[in-house]
Amino acid sequence: MPGQSTVPTFDSAFAAAVKLADQIRPDVATELRQVPTEPTGDVAPVIAVVGEVNQGKSSLINALLGRPGLSPARFTVHTQTHLVFRAGERDSAVVHLVGPDGTAADRTVPASLTEVADWAARDDPPVAFVDVTVRSAWPDDVVLVDTPGVGGLDGRHGTVALAAAERATALLFVTGADRPFGAPELEFLSRAAARIDLVVFVLTRIGRVAGWQEVLEANQRDLARVAPRFAGATWIPVETTLAEEAIELLGGRPGDPHVDSVADADSAEATDLWEESGLRELTDHLETAVRTRAAELVGRNALRAARTVLEELRRSGQASLATLTADPALVERLEQEQDRLRALKTGQSRWSTDLEQHLAHVRIDLRDELGVAVNRMRTSWRDRVQDRNRAPSPEETERWADELADELATLADTLIEGARRRFAEAAKALFAELALGEQLLDDLADLGVRAAATAGPDLRPARRRMTGQDGADALMGVMMGSGIATGVGTGVAALFGATVLTGGAALVVGLLGGVGGFAFRKWVRQDRMRSEDLRAAINGWITEGQQVLGNRIERVTVDARTTIATVFRSTLEETLEEVNRQVAQSRAAADLDDKKVSAERKQLTEQHRRLDKACASIDEVLQQRSTGDEQGVVAGGGDR
């Protein structure tokens, strides 16, 4: 009609995508129809909190909820375990166990808040997620999900965190100010860009890093390179220790109606601390950018899912078009690769044995490095005790306990980096087996792009299919979410006791038993005897730490083997399936006469044009910026 707007709407763009997918691949259209396009009455907006381990993710969640210590930090959380937090009238927790099919079962177990960390770390029985309700000033109609570390993989979704992102309304990506983005983080964000519309970035620990602004700028440059859509995204710098001080003064978050009244001076100081921490900017931004726009964000996420599906169909059509015009020599090479991939699939024992041997060498190397580092640590602490004229005071011993805990954590971090690098090498060596087949498929896709040139400009899509390189790159973070550092955190807590680690006035004794507990309980002895006992205690703690790390090395190596093998098998099957399809189409095309080839080519070219048009309509809708899409660095937070 005259004067009627031709700008596509969300409904029209999504409906067109589903209709087009139904005409090309009905099974894909059925999958797309299951994507939620608007919030349902019984489902609250979900903010998935994502980041590498030890970047302040759990501390940030605890500050947002006003409950320090609630979401466990430095615990060995199982790779597939999520912690779901919501506000309610009373504190409670429900554990959802994994069923026989690998999904969350109906079987649940009630738990107290003090048991959340223990359940999150369990493997037997396996836990799908823990649903935690707390009395808090956090909005009761918004859910926070604490995900495992970015690089923790499973065979179905690539990463558990990415799977959570696909179901989330928005993403809160947390990274520390002590280092720029690493490869797993950038890999994750590159993938997330196609699945989630809104990502808010939080830079933690700014009060402990003098040059945090340089780290922020480096992260923004890296984002512009690997995920251009996030180049201007909102960044909010925070220092959660200030927020924790505010919560301690008030007994809860500022504005929490459940906390008791406090002195005006304490209330004013808490408000200032909360402001300085950057948490006020963050909560305000989440209110305006997520909570008030939840329905819009669900729709925009659905459109991004639809575009991803259309891109997959578009690439498949390009390859089909290429088979009509492909060089016979290329088709012959594809047939040869088909035979090789079939042999690789049926001959699993060969590549499985190679992987096992590679990872066995990794395990031996890591244990050797651990042994050398522990001996060096043991010598250093022995010399430190011997160099003193008298035994340290209890207060000094507390500081020594903190220092030793930090040394063990640093050693764990070093082992993490070494293990990640070696696991990635093992994965890349294995995934190289798929490189030729994928290159041939890419060559076909390039031919399809050229053959479809008359349909419009090339918008060659990113592939949704996980390639061998994708799998190997993602495995760079295989230890995140079940990494060594979180394991040693648990061990150190057990060795020294909670109040020692938190600088409490009293020493916790007896957790170790034997020499460790004995030394701390016998301060009535002479200085010389105290010094000898302390040296034995420290040696015992280091030995315990070595055992924790050694066990963790064994565990993560087994996990790495399972993960790499699972992802490789899945990627091999996907690659072989695609090669089989293209070979079959090539053979069928060879039997067509020129007239039929021309008709088929015309049909595929028209399909290509319609997919381009549908993608362009979705892009036009997504580019319509609402007032909630204001972007840029939020200059909150600060250090003292």
XYZ file of C-alpha atoms in Angstrom:
640
model
C 0.000 0.000 0.000
C 1.190 3.561 -0.665
C 3.036 5.032 2.294
C 3.406 1.664 4.018
C 6.868 1.125 5.546
C 9.092 -1.400 3.791
C 11.445 -1.713 6.764
C 11.355 -5.358 7.932
C 10.109 -6.045 11.424
C 11.290 -8.712 13.824
C 8.219 -10.843 13.158
C 8.481 -10.584 9.382
C 12.243 -11.250 9.309
C 12.022 -14.293 11.583
C 8.946 -15.685 9.802
C 10.677 -15.298 6.441
C 13.732 -17.131 7.747
C 11.641 -20.047 9.034
C 9.634 -20.231 5.809
C 12.755 -20.222 3.646
C 14.463 -22.846 5.823
C 11.333 -25.009 5.598
C 11.502 -24.932 1.798
C 15.180 -25.927 1.749
C 15.634 -28.157 4.816
C 12.440 -28.889 6.792
C 14.437 -30.500 9.611
C 16.420 -27.307 10.092
C 13.222 -25.261 10.082
C 11.820 -27.493 12.827
C 14.915 -26.764 14.916
C 14.536 -23.043 14.281
C 10.886 -23.044 15.366
C 12.018 -24.230 18.796
C 14.041 -21.057 19.382
C 12.176 -18.797 21.852
C 11.207 -15.498 20.246
C 9.728 -13.852 23.328
C 9.893 -14.365 27.085
C 7.411 -16.828 28.535
C 5.466 -15.995 31.639
C 7.268 -18.465 33.878
C 10.829 -17.836 32.642
C 12.790 -14.846 33.966
C 15.493 -13.058 31.961
C 18.803 -14.897 32.312
C 22.216 -13.239 32.553
C 24.981 -15.788 31.980
C 28.197 -14.766 33.743
C 31.137 -16.067 31.726
C 34.912 -15.846 32.002
C 38.093 -17.783 32.553
C 38.765 -19.267 35.963
C 40.396 -17.024 38.552
C 39.270 -13.786 36.926
C 36.930 -12.675 39.728
C 33.726 -14.102 38.248
C 32.387 -15.683 41.436
C 33.383 -12.691 43.566
C 31.477 -10.429 41.193
C 28.343 -12.582 41.428
C 28.596 -12.621 45.208
C 28.873 -8.824 45.266
C 25.863 -8.422 42.954
C 23.846 -10.639 45.286
C 25.272 -9.010 48.407
C 26.433 -12.389 49.703
C 30.244 -12.745 49.812
C 31.378 -16.374 49.689
C 28.123 -17.679 48.189
C 29.329 -18.659 44.706
C 32.418 -20.783 45.321
C 35.729 -19.425 44.091
C 38.814 -21.654 43.750
C 36.782 -24.835 43.853
C 37.051 -27.690 41.385
C 33.702 -27.168 39.700
C 32.679 -30.008 37.381
C 32.944 -29.094 33.708
C 29.176 -29.214 33.128
C 27.936 -27.721 36.406
C 26.168 -24.365 36.427
C 25.166 -22.395 39.494
C 21.832 -20.605 39.058
C 21.125 -17.689 41.402
C 17.861 -15.851 41.994
C 16.422 -13.634 44.716
C 13.584 -14.842 46.926
C 12.008 -14.629 50.345
C 14.265 -17.228 51.964
C 17.613 -18.889 51.422
C 17.477 -22.309 49.793
C 19.243 -24.499 47.231
C 18.106 -27.373 45.020
C 20.596 -29.692 43.299
C 19.548 -31.013 39.883
C 21.315 -34.265 39.040
C 22.333 -35.480 35.588
C 20.116 -38.212 34.175
C 21.138 -41.310 32.198
C 20.849 -39.426 28.901
C 23.251 -36.712 30.051
C 20.602 -34.032 30.596
C 19.188 -32.653 33.822
C 16.999 -35.306 35.382
C 13.847 -34.876 37.417
C 15.726 -36.129 40.469
C 16.600 -33.242 42.773
C 18.228 -32.960 46.179
C 17.580 -30.102 48.640
C 20.713 -28.453 50.020
C 21.767 -25.626 52.288
C 23.792 -22.666 51.045
C 26.841 -23.977 52.876
C 26.643 -27.159 50.774
C 26.546 -25.426 47.383
C 30.319 -25.485 46.877
C 30.520 -29.172 47.749
C 27.737 -30.106 45.321
C 29.233 -27.968 42.548
C 32.501 -29.899 42.833
C 30.988 -33.382 42.827
C 31.357 -35.921 40.061
C 29.417 -38.692 41.759
C 26.543 -38.303 41.446
C 27.069 -35.912 38.502
C 25.361 -32.544 38.936
C 23.728 -30.647 36.062
C 23.156 -27.416 37.964
C 22.470 -26.046 41.425
C 19.507 -23.659 41.741
C 20.182 -21.207 44.583
C 17.674 -18.730 46.036
C 18.861 -15.996 48.408
C 17.332 -13.033 50.223
C 18.910 -10.166 48.333
C 18.433 -6.735 46.801
C 19.055 -8.347 43.415
C 15.878 -8.158 41.250
C 13.719 -11.214 41.835
C 12.758 -11.369 38.160
C 16.314 -11.722 36.804
C 18.389 -14.926 37.024
C 22.184 -15.030 37.260
C 24.001 -18.114 35.965
C 27.584 -18.741 37.064
C 29.129 -20.831 34.285
C 32.290 -22.934 34.353
C 35.439 -21.488 32.791
C 35.368 -20.565 29.128
C 37.416 -23.398 27.717
C 35.648 -26.326 29.373
C 34.370 -28.370 26.409
C 31.776 -30.989 25.844
C 31.218 -32.820 22.579
C 27.775 -31.443 21.867
C 28.024 -27.699 22.347
C 31.700 -26.946 21.964
C 31.852 -25.226 25.312
C 29.542 -25.348 28.292
C 29.755 -21.590 28.661
C 28.772 -21.124 25.021
C 25.819 -23.450 25.521
C 24.729 -21.284 28.459
C 25.122 -18.189 26.295
C 22.811 -19.662 23.673
C 20.076 -19.941 26.297
C 20.764 -16.616 28.001
C 19.074 -13.280 27.523
C 22.407 -11.479 27.819
C 26.027 -12.206 28.653
C 28.188 -10.695 31.386
C 31.789 -11.397 30.360
C 34.296 -11.105 33.214
C 38.047 -10.718 32.811
C 40.789 -9.559 35.166
C 42.821 -6.382 34.866
C 46.092 -8.256 35.444
C 46.352 -9.535 31.862
C 44.832 -9.011 28.402
C 42.483 -11.512 26.784
C 43.896 -14.972 26.151
C 43.238 -17.219 23.166
C 40.329 -19.169 24.774
C 38.506 -15.948 25.636
C 38.853 -14.506 22.145
C 37.824 -17.821 20.602
C 34.740 -17.904 22.792
C 33.761 -14.316 22.006
C 34.230 -14.888 18.292
C 31.724 -17.737 18.492
C 29.378 -15.941 20.864
C 29.063 -12.990 18.480
C 26.833 -15.065 16.212
C 24.627 -16.342 19.036
C 24.044 -13.622 21.618
C 23.023 -10.027 20.965
C 24.149 -8.216 24.113
C 27.448 -8.749 25.913
C 28.460 -6.479 28.793
C 32.162 -6.647 29.680
C 33.435 -6.311 33.252
C 37.104 -5.667 34.055
C 37.798 -6.837 37.607
C 40.597 -6.132 40.122
C 41.293 -2.600 38.935
C 42.267 -1.562 42.461
C 45.140 -4.048 42.414
C 46.573 -3.257 38.967
C 48.066 0.170 38.347
C 47.961 -0.108 34.553
C 44.471 -1.533 34.136
C 43.562 1.096 31.532
C 46.231 -0.315 29.185
C 44.799 -3.819 29.617
C 41.329 -2.478 28.841
C 42.558 -0.819 25.652
C 44.381 -3.992 24.568
C 41.207 -6.019 25.105
C 39.184 -3.564 23.034
C 41.696 -3.794 20.187
C 41.600 -7.596 20.264
C 37.801 -7.579 20.268
C 37.722 -5.302 17.240
C 39.954 -7.794 15.461
C 38.249 -11.122 16.259
C 34.655 -10.037 16.974
C 34.098 -6.630 15.338
C 30.492 -6.475 16.524
C 31.777 -6.038 20.095
C 34.303 -3.336 19.197
C 32.227 -0.619 20.862
C 30.679 -2.737 23.595
C 30.202 -1.470 27.128
C 33.059 -2.085 29.568
C 32.602 -1.505 33.316
C 35.734 -1.556 35.526
C 35.101 -2.841 39.068
C 36.924 -3.637 42.294
C 34.889 -6.192 44.229
C 36.928 -5.906 47.430
C 35.465 -2.416 47.904
C 31.986 -3.792 47.355
C 32.682 -6.504 49.933
C 33.686 -3.836 52.458
C 30.404 -2.030 51.822
C 28.449 -5.270 52.253
C 30.297 -6.026 55.494
C 29.421 -2.589 56.903
C 25.722 -2.956 56.093
C 25.248 -6.685 56.386
C 24.082 -6.722 52.772
C 24.031 -4.743 49.546
C 23.203 -1.031 49.725
C 19.464 -0.731 49.231
C 18.766 -4.270 50.480
C 15.475 -4.128 52.443
C 16.408 -7.256 54.374
C 19.385 -5.734 56.225
C 19.118 -4.179 59.654
C 19.608 -0.444 60.084
C 23.145 0.746 60.774
C 24.730 3.971 61.947
C 24.500 6.871 59.517
C 28.296 7.048 59.276
C 28.526 3.380 58.311
C 25.700 3.765 55.825
C 27.393 6.745 54.175
C 30.741 4.973 54.024
C 29.141 1.872 52.552
C 27.414 3.956 49.888
C 30.720 5.590 48.963
C 32.482 2.223 48.809
C 29.725 0.748 46.647
C 29.984 3.718 44.298
C 33.770 3.547 44.146
C 33.731 -0.208 43.513
C 31.910 0.255 40.199
C 29.062 -2.035 41.262
C 26.507 0.763 41.182
C 27.315 1.507 37.527
C 27.124 -2.178 36.758
C 23.769 -2.788 38.449
C 22.308 0.361 36.875
C 23.520 -0.706 33.443
C 22.114 -4.223 33.815
C 18.789 -2.688 34.831
C 18.522 -0.473 31.751
C 20.287 -2.703 29.212
C 18.906 -6.116 30.223
C 16.014 -6.114 32.670
C 13.919 -3.448 30.948
C 14.758 -4.811 27.487
C 14.398 -8.540 28.159
C 11.660 -9.120 25.575
C 13.596 -7.238 22.903
C 16.803 -9.132 23.637
C 15.092 -12.525 23.414
C 13.825 -11.539 19.984
C 17.199 -10.264 18.831
C 18.871 -13.478 19.994
C 16.298 -15.450 18.010
C 17.152 -13.433 14.912
C 20.841 -14.163 15.373
C 20.040 -17.862 15.670
C 17.984 -17.628 12.493
C 20.799 -15.893 10.652
C 23.221 -18.594 11.705
C 20.869 -21.246 10.308
C 20.492 -19.328 7.029
C 24.269 -19.005 6.753
C 24.623 -22.763 7.136
C 22.032 -23.338 4.405
C 23.727 -20.766 2.224
C 27.095 -22.462 2.487
C 25.536 -25.850 1.796
C 23.887 -24.398 -1.301
C 27.180 -22.926 -2.443
C 28.833 -26.333 -2.213
C 25.935 -27.962 -4.102
C 26.209 -25.322 -6.806
C 29.926 -25.971 -7.018
C 29.421 -29.676 -7.703
C 27.665 -28.775 -10.972
C 30.740 -26.927 -12.252
C 33.579 -28.528 -10.295
C 36.783 -29.643 -11.968
C 36.681 -33.461 -12.299
C 40.129 -33.566 -10.723
C 38.784 -31.846 -7.606
C 35.928 -34.334 -7.408
C 38.389 -37.198 -7.734
C 40.466 -35.834 -4.857
C 37.286 -35.522 -2.803
C 36.463 -39.182 -3.470
C 39.959 -40.178 -2.366
C 39.548 -38.159 0.799
C 36.201 -39.849 1.375
C 37.955 -43.228 1.414
C 40.636 -41.963 3.777
C 38.118 -40.463 6.238
C 36.110 -43.690 6.222
C 39.261 -45.614 7.083
C 40.045 -43.092 9.838
C 36.595 -43.550 11.314
C 36.727 -47.353 11.281
C 40.364 -47.414 12.415
C 39.820 -45.561 15.680
C 42.369 -47.657 17.532
C 45.240 -46.058 15.600
C 44.473 -42.418 16.300
C 43.231 -43.242 19.785
C 46.535 -44.942 20.601
C 48.518 -42.008 19.218
C 46.492 -39.605 21.360
C 46.955 -41.764 24.446
C 50.722 -41.852 23.964
C 50.919 -38.104 23.387
C 48.956 -37.329 26.542
C 50.963 -39.854 28.558
C 54.096 -37.892 27.700
C 52.317 -34.688 28.709
C 51.389 -36.199 32.072
C 54.961 -37.330 32.718
C 56.356 -33.908 31.792
C 53.900 -32.115 34.069
C 54.713 -34.393 36.998
C 58.433 -33.852 36.437
C 57.909 -30.074 36.386
C 55.819 -30.336 39.538
C 58.530 -32.325 41.300
C 61.267 -29.840 40.373
C 59.151 -26.862 41.440
C 58.178 -28.462 44.744
C 61.804 -29.325 45.588
C 62.790 -25.742 44.862
C 59.943 -24.470 47.033
C 60.833 -26.854 49.855
C 64.484 -25.732 49.823
C 63.508 -22.053 49.799
C 61.211 -22.389 52.810
C 63.711 -24.535 54.720
C 66.367 -21.869 54.245
C 63.903 -19.172 55.262
C 63.162 -20.869 58.590
C 66.839 -21.627 59.265
C 67.908 -18.034 58.608
C 65.820 -16.727 61.495
C 67.363 -16.401 64.952
C 64.041 -17.331 66.535
C 60.733 -18.744 65.483
C 58.195 -16.378 63.916
C 55.297 -15.090 65.952
C 51.790 -16.465 65.329
C 50.986 -13.340 63.306
C 54.075 -13.830 61.164
C 53.163 -17.475 60.693
C 49.765 -16.420 59.385
C 51.503 -14.259 56.794
C 53.783 -17.157 55.894
C 50.745 -19.359 55.442
C 49.280 -16.791 53.037
C 52.560 -16.582 51.137
C 52.833 -20.351 50.814
C 49.232 -20.557 49.615
C 50.036 -17.914 46.986
C 53.134 -19.832 45.881
C 51.125 -23.018 45.449
C 48.466 -21.125 43.488
C 51.128 -19.555 41.262
C 52.622 -22.985 40.653
C 49.158 -24.239 39.735
C 48.699 -21.366 37.280
C 52.050 -22.200 35.674
C 51.059 -25.845 35.321
C 47.731 -24.787 33.804
C 49.464 -22.805 31.075
C 51.854 -25.668 30.354
C 49.091 -28.237 30.272
C 46.875 -26.098 28.054
C 49.708 -25.610 25.603
C 50.554 -29.311 25.481
C 46.924 -30.413 25.228
C 46.469 -27.967 22.366
C 49.494 -29.450 20.613
C 48.041 -32.941 20.993
C 44.688 -31.762 19.663
C 46.190 -29.916 16.700
C 48.233 -32.969 15.737
C 45.106 -35.105 15.764
C 42.833 -32.600 14.033
C 45.402 -32.196 11.261
C 44.011 -35.513 10.000
C 40.909 -33.603 8.881
C 42.653 -30.668 7.235
C 42.652 -32.013 3.677
C 38.955 -32.865 3.619
C 38.052 -29.465 4.978
C 40.280 -27.734 2.450
C 38.559 -29.599 -0.384
C 35.163 -28.576 0.994
C 36.390 -24.985 1.184
C 37.535 -25.206 -2.423
C 34.048 -26.353 -3.388
C 32.523 -23.503 -1.400
C 34.779 -21.005 -3.211
C 33.596 -22.410 -6.517
C 30.031 -22.013 -5.297
C 30.659 -18.371 -4.421
C 31.934 -17.683 -7.915
C 29.141 -19.672 -9.531
C 26.562 -17.674 -7.581
C 28.163 -14.317 -8.316
C 25.186 -13.293 -10.421
C 22.926 -13.642 -7.392
C 24.437 -10.633 -5.652
C 27.441 -9.553 -3.577
C 29.367 -12.257 -1.737
C 28.440 -12.424 1.923
C 30.265 -15.647 2.525
C 29.135 -16.859 5.932
C 31.100 -18.109 8.854
C 30.605 -21.873 9.166
C 28.496 -23.191 11.976
C 29.947 -26.658 11.422
C 32.877 -27.189 13.774
C 35.987 -27.777 11.710
C 39.141 -29.516 12.834
C 40.848 -26.165 13.384
C 37.828 -24.937 15.342
C 38.035 -27.968 17.587
C 41.764 -27.645 18.101
C 41.498 -23.911 18.842
C 38.676 -24.444 21.300
C 40.720 -27.099 23.069
C 43.272 -24.418 23.953
C 41.116 -23.941 27.041
C 40.356 -27.564 27.782
C 41.373 -27.223 31.417
C 39.221 -24.202 32.172
C 36.269 -25.106 34.315
C 38.033 -28.138 35.748
C 41.518 -26.691 35.963
C 44.413 -27.233 38.272
C 44.258 -23.814 39.905
C 40.808 -24.371 41.346
C 41.923 -27.720 42.714
C 44.896 -26.337 44.542
C 42.699 -23.614 45.995
C 40.663 -26.286 47.715
C 43.811 -28.019 48.869
C 45.325 -24.875 50.333
C 42.089 -24.059 52.130
C 42.152 -27.505 53.677
C 45.824 -27.221 54.574
C 45.786 -23.848 56.264
C 42.196 -23.427 57.369
C 39.747 -20.732 56.397
C 40.709 -18.131 59.000
C 44.387 -18.383 58.158
C 43.615 -17.694 54.505
C 41.368 -14.770 55.396
C 43.734 -13.273 57.952
C 41.538 -14.054 60.971
C 42.782 -13.436 64.488
C 42.753 -17.084 65.525
C 44.668 -19.890 63.849
C 42.615 -22.842 62.700
C 44.388 -26.019 63.760
C 43.822 -29.694 63.340
C 42.720 -29.642 59.682
C 45.955 -31.234 58.630
C 46.464 -33.412 61.623
C 49.851 -34.886 62.402
C 52.842 -32.596 62.198
C 51.009 -29.570 60.812
C 48.466 -29.351 63.593
C 51.056 -30.327 66.193
C 53.355 -27.439 65.297
C 50.682 -24.779 65.598
C 49.405 -26.109 68.911
C 52.776 -26.227 70.657
C 53.754 -22.567 70.969
C 54.741 -23.169 74.607
C 57.922 -24.928 73.490
C 61.328 -23.329 73.206
C 62.125 -21.214 70.133
C 64.474 -23.855 68.738
C 61.811 -26.542 68.988
C 59.209 -24.246 67.481
C 61.493 -23.611 64.542
C 61.979 -27.316 63.959
C 58.255 -28.030 64.217
C 57.392 -25.192 61.862
C 59.907 -26.429 59.306
C 58.339 -29.890 59.459
C 54.843 -28.405 59.205
C 55.703 -26.337 56.122
C 57.311 -29.363 54.533
C 54.140 -31.337 55.239
C 51.931 -28.644 53.731
C 54.046 -28.523 50.577
C 53.829 -32.309 50.326
C 50.054 -32.121 50.661
C 49.973 -29.437 47.984
C 52.092 -31.628 45.705
C 49.642 -34.492 46.170
C 46.680 -32.261 45.355
C 48.359 -31.018 42.198
C 49.591 -34.470 41.210
C 46.104 -35.905 41.523
C 44.723 -33.002 39.546
C 47.247 -33.603 36.758
C 46.067 -37.205 36.504
C 42.447 -36.129 36.484
C 42.695 -33.368 33.881
C 44.795 -35.570 31.601
C 42.050 -38.178 31.605
C 39.465 -35.427 31.061
C 41.536 -34.003 28.210
C 41.760 -37.365 26.480
C 38.003 -37.903 26.731
C 37.250 -34.381 25.543
C 39.678 -34.359 22.627
C 38.535 -37.804 21.473
C 34.853 -36.848 21.744
C 35.241 -33.614 19.813
C 37.453 -35.293 17.211
C 34.975 -38.115 16.608
C 32.143 -35.613 16.275
C 34.100 -33.399 13.887
C 35.275 -36.416 11.864
C 31.697 -37.604 11.459
C 30.506 -34.129 10.427
C 33.333 -33.741 7.916
C 32.768 -37.217 6.480
C 29.018 -36.606 6.256
C 29.618 -33.389 4.308
C 32.164 -35.082 2.016
C 29.744 -37.976 1.403
C 27.000 -35.541 0.464
C 29.180 -33.593 -1.940
C 30.537 -36.762 -3.573
C 26.988 -38.056 -4.033
C 25.887 -34.756 -5.566
C 28.928 -34.677 -7.827
C 28.173 -38.176 -9.113
C 24.532 -37.310 -9.627
C 25.491 -34.122 -11.470
C 27.769 -36.100 -13.769
C 24.745 -38.070 -14.969
C 22.715 -34.950 -15.830
C 22.494 -33.586 -19.325
C 23.302 -29.941 -19.996
C 19.647 -28.905 -19.803
C 19.149 -30.434 -16.368
C 22.448 -28.993 -15.126
C 21.322 -25.568 -16.259
C 17.965 -25.931 -14.495
C 19.584 -27.153 -11.293
C 22.065 -24.325 -11.383
C 19.287 -21.792 -11.884
C 17.375 -23.202 -8.910
C 20.423 -23.091 -6.611
C 21.327 -19.595 -7.749
C 17.800 -18.400 -6.943
C 18.052 -20.116 -3.558
C 21.336 -18.304 -2.961
C 19.683 -14.972 -3.806
C 16.760 -15.595 -1.452
C 19.073 -16.572 1.393
C 21.064 -13.375 0.818
C 17.862 -11.352 0.956
C 16.688 -13.044 4.159
C 20.078 -12.444 5.822
C 19.995 -8.806 4.735
C 16.515 -8.369 6.245
C 17.700 -9.792 9.560
C 20.744 -7.525 9.494
C 18.525 -4.513 8.895
C 16.379 -5.348 11.915
C 19.416 -5.984 14.120
C 20.983 -2.694 13.101
C 17.979 -0.763 14.378
C 19.444 0.627 17.590
C 17.181 1.191 20.571
C 17.984 3.569 23.423
C 19.218 0.586 25.425
C 21.967 -0.051 22.905
C 24.137 2.905 23.910
C 27.691 1.679 23.996
C 31.086 2.788 25.146
C 33.281 2.423 28.194
C 31.511 3.233 31.442
C 34.010 5.184 33.527
C 33.000 3.618 36.815
C 35.156 2.061 39.492
C 38.448 3.211 40.813
C 41.213 2.237 43.181
C 42.136 3.498 46.556
